[in-house]
Amino acid sequence: MNERILRVLEYTKIKEQLLEHVSSSLGKEKIHDLKPWTNFEDVNHQQNSTDEGAQILRLKGHVPLGGIRDIRASLKRSEIGGILSPEELVDISTTIHGGRRFRRFIEGTLEDEIELPILADLIEQIDPLQEVERKIKDCIDDQGHVMDTASPALRTIRQQLRSFESRIREKLESIIRSSKSQKMLSDAIVTIRNDRYVIPVKQEYRSAFGGMVHDQSASGATLFIEPQAVVTINNQLKETKSKEYQEIQRILKMLTETVAEVSGFLSHNVTVLAEIDFIFAKARYSHAIKAVKPKINDNEYMNLKRARHPLISADEVVPINVELGGEYNALVITGPNTGGKTVTLKTIGLLSLMAQSGMQIPAEEESEVTVFESIYADIGDEQSIEQNLSTFSSHMTNIVDILDRVNFKSLVLFDELGAGTDPTEGAALAISILDYVNERGSKIVATTHYSELKAYAYNRKGVMNASVEFDVETLRPTYRLLIGVPGRSNAFEISKRIGLNEKIITDAKSHISEDNNKIDVMIASLEDAQKRAERERAEATDIHQEAEDLKRDLEQKLKEFEQHKEKLYEKAEQEAKKSVEHARQEADEILKELRGYQKEYGNVKEHKLIEAQKRLDEAAPKRNKALKTPTTNKKAPDNLKPGEEVKVLTVNQKGHIVEKVGSNEYQVQIGIMKMTVKANELEPIKSEKKRETKPFVKVEGSSVTKPELDLRGERYENALRAVDKFLDDSLLAGYPQVSIIHGKGTGALRTGVQSLLKEHPNVKTTRLGNAGEGGSGVTIVGLK
């Protein structure tokens, strides 16, 4: 890649833009020296490193690269025995700190499980050197001032300096405050000349203070005199300052020797930090131009999708699609001037150079580039007045040089190939040049005005026509690149639009051969077909995108529905559990009562109580995750009979049929819980022997010996309490129906009993007895 090619393709301008994104002079140096790599592994490594930097900027928004300095000259001086200045030592300290801070930053990013193999390897090479940094910071502050704490001797010396300065100022201030001295002074101030404290004295009072004259004003009217009273102290101050300088030099020498001992590590740190700054400069530039990482191949194949020239503003640039190395190796672009042919050439060449320099390219995802060993370009007017060469000669000199160097790993860009000479000869020469380069396997993009080259692509294998679109209606180019369609001059259409006489245009057409007219008609047809195909493709893309959006929307709604359904199931399950828990608590109270009866009567068996508790626990509904909705399409069982054992599919529990409550529904007993279930949600259990429904607890020898209660002769309140207890005992005994004898009498007792029965939770039905059952003196109660 010679410098002329880089300049012609405006690669140097890209480097200037890249320089705006560096953090240190180290990165600037890397960019100044930057040239495209020509080795596939190198290019791939550089692209991967830029991509890692771009990932971090997307995730973190910034990188801490402040404080890094180019300290290589200082390191060299330390190695040869020089003494580094405080400022140089501060730069070394901040560079050590900056490297260690960046290392911590990347290590923290890696903890987020982000793959950064290149940066991880670089930070491993950064030596922390904390001890060197600490020694420098203990002696020198951030402003480059050697601190009193750098050594005990320096602290003592500076205390002496402050003492001498204070004594001198006190003596001089007493002189200038004296009323006797004030008339002799030009100004009542204490100042410094030749590093000694002096006062400004009028020329005529020179001998009044004695001492030494160190300076005088421009007019000679004022002398700066060191009075005899402070000469001795000033001498002591100067001697102490000399000691201070010697102690500072000793400290700086000690620190320089410390730096020299680790100069090799520091030098390597600088090299690594320069590479890191370079990586993030490329990443920031990528973000600025909205670039993407291209696919890199070593197969001489290029496929740029909606590629944009990075030096043209985003409001004006027109993206292009270019493919080379697949079906064709050469692209011949025709079209009018100012239509964008040269910009297309430069975009292809410049994006190749950027990709091979490790920079991401302004194009769409999935764009692909190859690694060229060399890129050649003949673009623009290279006429040389000094060499007395014409435009054609200048172009041919450049082309001859290109032809001597090209191979199958080359990209060759020709702008207006064969221009500047006789059109017939120029076209023939252009065809021969294209054939020569094509035979060597190079990838070619050439622009031309010659109509002969439009037919060239149809007669050569591996060559494709292209053109830049021109809008005849607006008389302006659209800058769109049309692959597979040769360009037209559009001279007649343009002339007609701007008002040229129709007769002249018709006469001009008669001078064009019939073959050329047919070619123009064919090209126009191709342009229309391509535009129509692109419109239809755009419409298809929009429809596809709408379908994708609709699909995502439906998937999201289905997901939300499933989540809502899951919540409803969980809520139902929780409510069922609460119901069972409530029933269990009531049953526990009953069991406690029974155990009380057991102690009192001794007739309730313990194993019966345990069995009842176990069955109660098993009655809790267990949700079947796999069965979230009832199987409604299953054939409903027919003729289920009371007492028959069934499986309730909706809750995956066994139970017994109590009775049929509708044309298609049954009441099912599940443990202590009764529920109404549709027939198609039940499954008969045929494999097990049917058993009669038994009560949970059988009370043997209890006070309930028969299913009837005689209240005749009882007081009203006692009678009602007896009814309540009788119902509970009858329920535990398993009686489906009981009789309560209250007599006819005044009817008050009957009314009170029936009122209680209506409110009792375990009463299902009530009726007065029939003629054979005692008539209105008996109430028959159906229990749940």
Short mmCIF file of N, CA and C in Angstrom, two decimals, residues 164 168 172 195-198 214 226-227 230-239:
data_model
loop_
_atom_site.label_atom_id
_atom_site.label_comp_id
_atom_site.label_asym_id
_atom_site.label_seq_id
_atom_site.Cartn_x
_atom_site.Cartn_y
_atom_site.Cartn_z
N PHE A 164 14.77 31.58 58.85
CA PHE A 164 15.61 32.68 58.32
C PHE A 164 14.76 33.70 57.56
N ILE A 168 14.36 37.71 58.44
CA ILE A 168 14.72 38.76 57.46
C ILE A 168 13.53 39.68 57.23
N LEU A 172 13.32 43.75 57.86
CA LEU A 172 13.06 44.68 56.76
C LEU A 172 11.75 45.43 56.95
N ASP A 195 17.84 36.56 44.25
CA ASP A 195 17.52 35.56 45.26
C ASP A 195 17.83 36.04 46.67
N ARG A 196 17.86 37.43 46.87
CA ARG A 196 18.10 37.98 48.22
C ARG A 196 17.04 39.04 48.49
N TYR A 197 16.64 39.18 49.78
CA TYR A 197 15.60 40.13 50.16
C TYR A 197 16.20 41.54 50.19
N VAL A 198 15.45 42.50 49.53
CA VAL A 198 15.94 43.89 49.43
C VAL A 198 14.77 44.85 49.63
N HIS A 214 21.78 45.54 44.79
CA HIS A 214 21.62 44.38 43.91
C HIS A 214 21.01 44.73 42.56
N GLU A 226 20.19 45.71 49.83
CA GLU A 226 20.10 44.74 50.93
C GLU A 226 20.79 45.40 52.13
N PRO A 227 20.00 45.85 53.11
CA PRO A 227 20.60 46.57 54.25
C PRO A 227 21.60 45.70 55.00
N VAL A 230 20.58 42.81 57.46
CA VAL A 230 20.08 41.47 57.07
C VAL A 230 21.07 40.72 56.19
N VAL A 231 22.25 41.31 55.97
CA VAL A 231 23.22 40.63 55.08
C VAL A 231 23.60 39.27 55.65
N THR A 232 23.90 39.22 56.93
CA THR A 232 24.34 37.95 57.54
C THR A 232 23.24 36.90 57.45
N ILE A 233 22.01 37.30 57.75
CA ILE A 233 20.90 36.32 57.73
C ILE A 233 20.64 35.87 56.29
N ASN A 234 20.75 36.81 55.34
CA ASN A 234 20.56 36.46 53.94
C ASN A 234 21.62 35.45 53.49
N ASN A 235 22.85 35.63 54.00
CA ASN A 235 23.91 34.66 53.68
C ASN A 235 23.57 33.28 54.22
N GLN A 236 23.07 33.26 55.46
CA GLN A 236 22.67 31.98 56.06
C GLN A 236 21.52 31.34 55.27
N LEU A 237 20.59 32.18 54.81
CA LEU A 237 19.45 31.68 54.03
C LEU A 237 19.94 31.06 52.72
N LYS A 238 20.91 31.73 52.10
CA LYS A 238 21.42 31.21 50.82
C LYS A 238 22.14 29.89 51.02
N GLU A 239 22.91 29.78 52.11
CA GLU A 239 23.60 28.52 52.39
C GLU A 239 22.59 27.39 52.64
#
